[in-house]
XYZ file of C-alpha atoms in Angstrom:
391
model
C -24.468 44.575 -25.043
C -21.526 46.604 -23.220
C -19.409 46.022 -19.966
C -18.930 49.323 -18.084
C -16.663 49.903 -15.100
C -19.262 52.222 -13.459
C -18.806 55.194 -10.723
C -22.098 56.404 -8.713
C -21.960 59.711 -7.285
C -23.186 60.250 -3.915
C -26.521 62.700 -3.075
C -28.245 61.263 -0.222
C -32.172 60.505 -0.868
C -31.353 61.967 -4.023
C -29.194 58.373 -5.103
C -33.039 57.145 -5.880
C -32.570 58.355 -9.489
C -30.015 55.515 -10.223
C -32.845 53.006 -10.036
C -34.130 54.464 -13.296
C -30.910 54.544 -14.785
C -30.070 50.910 -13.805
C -33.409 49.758 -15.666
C -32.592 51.171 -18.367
C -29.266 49.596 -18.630
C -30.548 46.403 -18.030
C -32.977 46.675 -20.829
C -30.748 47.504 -22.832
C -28.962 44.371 -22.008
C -25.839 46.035 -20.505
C -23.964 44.601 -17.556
C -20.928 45.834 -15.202
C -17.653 44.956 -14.830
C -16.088 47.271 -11.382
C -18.498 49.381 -9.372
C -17.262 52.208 -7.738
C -19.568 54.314 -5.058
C -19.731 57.609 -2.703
C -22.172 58.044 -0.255
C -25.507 57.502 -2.029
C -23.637 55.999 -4.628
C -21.959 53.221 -2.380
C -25.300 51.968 -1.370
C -26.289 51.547 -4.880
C -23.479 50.112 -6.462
C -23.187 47.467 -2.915
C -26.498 46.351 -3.528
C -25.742 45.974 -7.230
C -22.591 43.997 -6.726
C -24.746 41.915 -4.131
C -26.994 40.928 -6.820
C -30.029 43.317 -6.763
C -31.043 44.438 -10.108
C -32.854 47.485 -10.941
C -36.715 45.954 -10.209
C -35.744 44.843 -6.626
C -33.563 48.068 -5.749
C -36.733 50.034 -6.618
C -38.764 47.967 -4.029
C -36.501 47.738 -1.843
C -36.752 51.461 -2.212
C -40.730 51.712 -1.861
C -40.574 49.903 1.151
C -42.906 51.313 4.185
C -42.649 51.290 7.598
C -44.785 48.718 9.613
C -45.388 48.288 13.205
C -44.617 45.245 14.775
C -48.076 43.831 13.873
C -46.967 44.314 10.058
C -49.236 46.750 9.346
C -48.109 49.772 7.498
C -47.939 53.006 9.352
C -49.599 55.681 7.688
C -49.188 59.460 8.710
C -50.982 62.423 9.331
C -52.670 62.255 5.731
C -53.335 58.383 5.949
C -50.236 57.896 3.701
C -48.159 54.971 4.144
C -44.275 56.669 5.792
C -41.292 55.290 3.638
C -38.706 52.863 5.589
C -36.256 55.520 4.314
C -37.552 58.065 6.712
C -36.431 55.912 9.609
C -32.745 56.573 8.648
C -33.171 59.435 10.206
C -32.913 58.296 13.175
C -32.586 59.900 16.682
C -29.520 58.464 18.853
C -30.659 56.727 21.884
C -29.064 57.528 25.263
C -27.798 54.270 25.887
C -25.642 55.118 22.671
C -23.160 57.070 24.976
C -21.255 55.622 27.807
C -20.580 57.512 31.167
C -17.071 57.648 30.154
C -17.800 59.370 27.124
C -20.870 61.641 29.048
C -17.843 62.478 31.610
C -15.457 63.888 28.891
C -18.358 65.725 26.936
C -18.258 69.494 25.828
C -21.624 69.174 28.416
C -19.279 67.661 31.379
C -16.818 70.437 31.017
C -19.131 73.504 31.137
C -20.907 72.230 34.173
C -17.811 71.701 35.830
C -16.201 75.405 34.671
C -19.800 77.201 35.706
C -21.000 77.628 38.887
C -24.509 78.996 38.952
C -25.630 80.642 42.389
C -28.094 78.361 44.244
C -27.322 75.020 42.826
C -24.743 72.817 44.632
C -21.339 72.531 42.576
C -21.255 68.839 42.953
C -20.010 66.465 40.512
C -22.644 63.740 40.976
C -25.263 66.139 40.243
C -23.723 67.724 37.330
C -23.346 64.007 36.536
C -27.117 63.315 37.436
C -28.408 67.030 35.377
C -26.449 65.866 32.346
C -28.114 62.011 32.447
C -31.111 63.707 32.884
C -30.654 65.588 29.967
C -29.861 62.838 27.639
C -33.808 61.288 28.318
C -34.729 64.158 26.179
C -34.496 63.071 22.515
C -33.858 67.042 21.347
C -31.090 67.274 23.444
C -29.488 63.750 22.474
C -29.754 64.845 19.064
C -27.286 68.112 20.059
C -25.239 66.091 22.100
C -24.554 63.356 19.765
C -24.165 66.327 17.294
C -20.903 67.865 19.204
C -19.583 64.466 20.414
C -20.298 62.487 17.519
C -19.933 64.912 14.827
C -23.914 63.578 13.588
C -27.394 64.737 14.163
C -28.722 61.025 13.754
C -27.452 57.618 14.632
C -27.678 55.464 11.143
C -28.551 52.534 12.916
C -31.696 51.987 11.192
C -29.598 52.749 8.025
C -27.248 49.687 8.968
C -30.072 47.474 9.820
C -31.549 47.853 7.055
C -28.554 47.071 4.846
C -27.539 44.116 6.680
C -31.130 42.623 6.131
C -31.237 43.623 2.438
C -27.734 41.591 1.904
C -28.864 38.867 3.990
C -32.312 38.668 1.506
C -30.164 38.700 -1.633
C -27.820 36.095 -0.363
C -30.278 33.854 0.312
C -32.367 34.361 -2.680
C -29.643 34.479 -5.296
C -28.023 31.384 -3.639
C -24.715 33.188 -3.912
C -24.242 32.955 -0.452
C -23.464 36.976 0.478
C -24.244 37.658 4.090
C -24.297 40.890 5.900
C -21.312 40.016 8.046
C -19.108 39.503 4.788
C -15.853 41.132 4.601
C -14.407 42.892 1.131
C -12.279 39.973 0.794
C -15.357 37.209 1.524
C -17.823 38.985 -0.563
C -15.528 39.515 -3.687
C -15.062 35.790 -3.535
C -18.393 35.056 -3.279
C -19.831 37.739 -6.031
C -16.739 37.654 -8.186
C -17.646 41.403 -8.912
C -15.148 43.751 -8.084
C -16.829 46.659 -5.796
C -15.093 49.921 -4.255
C -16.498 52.267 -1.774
C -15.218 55.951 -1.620
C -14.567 57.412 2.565
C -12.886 60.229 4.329
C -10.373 59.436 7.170
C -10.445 62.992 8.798
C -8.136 61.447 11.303
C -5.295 60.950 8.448
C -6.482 63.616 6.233
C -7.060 61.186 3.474
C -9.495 59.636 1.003
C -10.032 56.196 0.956
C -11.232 53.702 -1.348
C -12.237 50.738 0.072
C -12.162 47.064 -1.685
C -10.992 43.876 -0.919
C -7.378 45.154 -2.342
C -7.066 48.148 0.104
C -8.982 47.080 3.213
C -10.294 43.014 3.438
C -11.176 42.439 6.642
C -13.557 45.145 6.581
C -16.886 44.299 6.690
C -19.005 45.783 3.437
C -21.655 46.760 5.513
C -19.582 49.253 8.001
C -17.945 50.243 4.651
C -20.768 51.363 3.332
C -21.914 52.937 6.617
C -18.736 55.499 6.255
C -19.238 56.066 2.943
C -22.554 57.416 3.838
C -21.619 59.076 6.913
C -22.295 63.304 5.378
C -20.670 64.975 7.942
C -23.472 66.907 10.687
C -26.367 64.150 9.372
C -24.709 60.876 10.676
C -22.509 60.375 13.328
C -18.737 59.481 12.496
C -17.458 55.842 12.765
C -14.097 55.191 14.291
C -12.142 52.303 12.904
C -12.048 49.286 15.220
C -8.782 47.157 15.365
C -10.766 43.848 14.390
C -11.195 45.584 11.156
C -7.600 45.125 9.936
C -5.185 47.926 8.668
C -5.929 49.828 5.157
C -3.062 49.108 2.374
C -0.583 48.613 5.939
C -1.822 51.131 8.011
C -3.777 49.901 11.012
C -6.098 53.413 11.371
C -5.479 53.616 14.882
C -4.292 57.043 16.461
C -3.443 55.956 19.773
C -3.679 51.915 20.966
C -7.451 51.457 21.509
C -8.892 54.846 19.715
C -9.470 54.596 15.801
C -9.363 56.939 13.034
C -12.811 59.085 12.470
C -13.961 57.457 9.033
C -16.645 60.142 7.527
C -18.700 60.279 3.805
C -16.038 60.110 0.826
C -18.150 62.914 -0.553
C -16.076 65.614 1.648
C -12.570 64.333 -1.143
C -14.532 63.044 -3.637
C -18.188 62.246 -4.316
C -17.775 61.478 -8.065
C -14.466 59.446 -7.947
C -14.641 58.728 -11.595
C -10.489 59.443 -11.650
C -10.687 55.697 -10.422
C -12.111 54.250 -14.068
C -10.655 56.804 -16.070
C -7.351 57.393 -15.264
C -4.910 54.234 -16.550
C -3.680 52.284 -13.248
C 0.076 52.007 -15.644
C 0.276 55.879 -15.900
C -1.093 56.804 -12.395
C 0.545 54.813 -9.412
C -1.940 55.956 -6.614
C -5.133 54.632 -8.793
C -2.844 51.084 -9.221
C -2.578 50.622 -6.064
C -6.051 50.886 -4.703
C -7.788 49.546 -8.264
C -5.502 47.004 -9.058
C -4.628 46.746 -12.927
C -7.368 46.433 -15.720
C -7.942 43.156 -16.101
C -7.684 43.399 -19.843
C -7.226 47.484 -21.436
C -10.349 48.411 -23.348
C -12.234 45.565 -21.994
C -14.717 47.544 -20.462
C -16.315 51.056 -21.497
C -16.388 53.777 -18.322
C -20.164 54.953 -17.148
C -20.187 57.787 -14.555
C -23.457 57.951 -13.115
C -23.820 61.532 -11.798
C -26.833 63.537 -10.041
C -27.234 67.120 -11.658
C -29.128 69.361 -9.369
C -29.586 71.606 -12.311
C -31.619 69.390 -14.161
C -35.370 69.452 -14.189
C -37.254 66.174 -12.716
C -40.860 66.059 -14.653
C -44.077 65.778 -12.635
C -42.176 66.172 -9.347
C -44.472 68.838 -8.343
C -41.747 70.726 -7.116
C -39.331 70.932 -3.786
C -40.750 70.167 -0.454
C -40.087 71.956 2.747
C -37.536 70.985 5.566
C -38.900 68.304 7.803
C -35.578 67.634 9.886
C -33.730 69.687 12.264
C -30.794 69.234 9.724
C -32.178 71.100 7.320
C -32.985 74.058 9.370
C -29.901 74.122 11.455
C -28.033 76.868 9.935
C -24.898 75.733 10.939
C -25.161 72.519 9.353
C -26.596 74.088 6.180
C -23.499 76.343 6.136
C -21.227 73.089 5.844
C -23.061 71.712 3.878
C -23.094 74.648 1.553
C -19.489 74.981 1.869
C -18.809 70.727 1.337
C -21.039 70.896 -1.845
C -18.694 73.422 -3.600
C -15.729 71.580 -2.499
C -16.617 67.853 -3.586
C -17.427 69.616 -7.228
C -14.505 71.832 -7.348
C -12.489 68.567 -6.279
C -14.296 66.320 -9.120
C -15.107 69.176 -11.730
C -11.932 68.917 -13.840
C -12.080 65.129 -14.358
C -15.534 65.538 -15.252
C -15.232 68.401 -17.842
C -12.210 66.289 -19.369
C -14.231 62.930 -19.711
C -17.758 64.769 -20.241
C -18.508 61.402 -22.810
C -18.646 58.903 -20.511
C -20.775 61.320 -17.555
C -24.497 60.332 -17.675
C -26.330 63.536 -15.857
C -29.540 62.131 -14.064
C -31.677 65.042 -12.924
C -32.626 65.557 -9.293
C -33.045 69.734 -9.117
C -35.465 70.575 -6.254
C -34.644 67.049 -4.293
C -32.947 67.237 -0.669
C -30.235 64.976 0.324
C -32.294 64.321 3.113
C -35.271 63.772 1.680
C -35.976 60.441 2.753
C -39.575 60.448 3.618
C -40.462 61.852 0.132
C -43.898 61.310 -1.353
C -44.199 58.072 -3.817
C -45.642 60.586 -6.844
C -42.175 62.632 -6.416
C -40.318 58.925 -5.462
C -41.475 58.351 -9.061
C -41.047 60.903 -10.775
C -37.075 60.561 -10.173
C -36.544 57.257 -10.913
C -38.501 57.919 -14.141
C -36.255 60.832 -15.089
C -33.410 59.014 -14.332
C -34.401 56.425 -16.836
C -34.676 58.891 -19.216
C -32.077 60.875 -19.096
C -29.989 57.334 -19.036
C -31.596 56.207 -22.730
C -30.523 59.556 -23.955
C -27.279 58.992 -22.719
C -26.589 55.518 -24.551
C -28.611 56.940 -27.731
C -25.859 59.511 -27.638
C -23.246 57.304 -28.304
């Protein structure tokens, strides 16, 4: 049996392949001392530190969605829809205020053009643009330049807040999904870090119960998640404390943009391998090793290179974020930076990287098909056992 300090590397729908990879730790009776997560990775290694193991992450991750009956809806092929594919989910218009419809991109260019026959009239530019936001197309755009997100991630949140409500109350540990980083380190004694952008402060974050404890674990996970163009951006509210002395406010009343830890760093695994006595910056966000060489260091990270058996192959583009090709463009462009950014610490500690194989998956991919659902968590089982028969 081994203790690893463990780093998850984000991917989006793709962070389904660590379920394989957890069950095969835990069969081979390994445990975890600090979990570190991006993105993807953040929800995994949350839900780990909550208490989930492997089995219940993996049904928590077949989960369908049921109507209010609680009967599973099925789609156009009679096949139940994953819960995942609600994360996806469109912004509603009571999401944004009049004050923030009066200051939109939208607001301005009605009140700059004047278009012959209509009245120039700021109630019924006011009135066109409200009327614009009852079409869920448009919302989607609108939240898009406002919001810097296609899709809301409230369903995302809901859903988190329920799953650490479950495990709180089955595990009798007492998590809840309002904890803070300092409440839910006291109450798992496991010592969890999530990995976010401030693109306010131009400056990663890792967030724990050292850095930032009156932050809830729920919102922190929420940022970590947040891939820039796919969820909107969360601004840092005052009741959420400062981070290491900085109170992440811009102006009185108007907090920092938080975004995905992915655009820095979506394989932090600098955290577990660099020595918090020779590097000062990882000391004072990790705190020092409880004891040097207690634990071993286990980078779990998603190689798009890598074959997935029986996956039958990629599937086409079923939201408007993968056919935008603006967003694609970023996201083409964010890809090569998080790798270039993590690529040198990963060449140098190679040994301790685990590749789990996820080639022809999308990061949005949440609605995929249980046959290709399966097929990734069983390659990332296997490519974990080959890791720890390595040595």
């Amino acid at each position: 049996m081994a203790l690893y300090d463990m780093v998850f590397e984000g991917g989006g729908a793709k962070g389904s392949v660590f379920v394989g990879a957890l069950r095969a730790l835990k069969e081979r009776g390994h445990t975890h001392r600090r979990l570190i997560g991006t993105s993807a990775g953040a929800i995994t290694a949350t839900l780990l530190a909550a208490g989930y193991d492997a089995d219940a992450m993996l049904a928590a991750v077949n989960e369908k969605l049921k109507d209010p009956e609680g009967n599973e809806i099925t789609d156009a092929q009679g096949n139940p829809v994953p819960l995942f594919s609600s994360f996806m989910d469109v912004p509603k218009s009571a999401d944004f205020d009049q004050q923030m419809r009066d200051a939109s991109v939208t607001a301005e260019i009605f009140r700059r053009i004047h278009v012959p026959g209509l009245p120039n009239w700021e109630w019924f530019d006011r009135k066109l643009l409200n009327a614009m936001l009852d079409d869920a197309h448009y919302r989607q755009l609108f939240s898009f330049v406002e919001c810097g997100g296609l899709f809301a991630g409230d369903n995302f949140l809901n859903w988190l807040r329920r799953k650490l409500d479950e495990i709180g109350a089955r595990s009798g540990n007492g998590v809840t999904s309002s904890d803070t980083f300092a409440e839910f380190n006291r109450k798992t004694q496991t010592d969890l870090s999530l990995v976010a952008t401030d693109t306010t402060a131009n400056e990663m974050l890792v967030l724990n119960h050292r850095t930032a404890p009156q932050l809830p674990v729920a919102w922190g996970v929420r940022m970590s998640m947040s891939i820039p163009f796919v969820w909107r951006e969360v601004p840092w509210r005052e009741e959420w404390g400062a981070y290491r002395d900085d109170p992440k406010t811009d102006e009185p009343g108007k907090g920092n943009i938080i975004v995905d830890g992915g655009v820095l760093s979506n394989f932090p695994i600098r955290l577990i391998v660099d020595e918090p006595a020779g590097d000062a910056e990882v000391a004072g966000v990790m705190g020092a090793q409880t004891v040097a060489g207690e634990a071993g260091n286990l980078g779990l990270l998603i190689d798009e290179a890598l074959d997935v058996p029986g996956s039958g192959g990629a599937e086409a583009a079923t939201h408007i974020v993968d056919k935008l090709r603006t967003a694609q463009r970023v996201m083409r462009l964010m890809d090569t930076m998080m790798q270039a950014n993590d690529k040198g610490y990963i060449n140098d500690h190679e040994r301790f990287v685990c590749r789990l194989p996820a080639k022809g998956y999308g990061t949005t991919e949440f609605g995929m098909s249980d046959a290709r659902l399966q097929a990734l968590v069983r390659a990332g089982y296997d490519a974990m056992i080959a890791h720890l028969d390595k040595g």
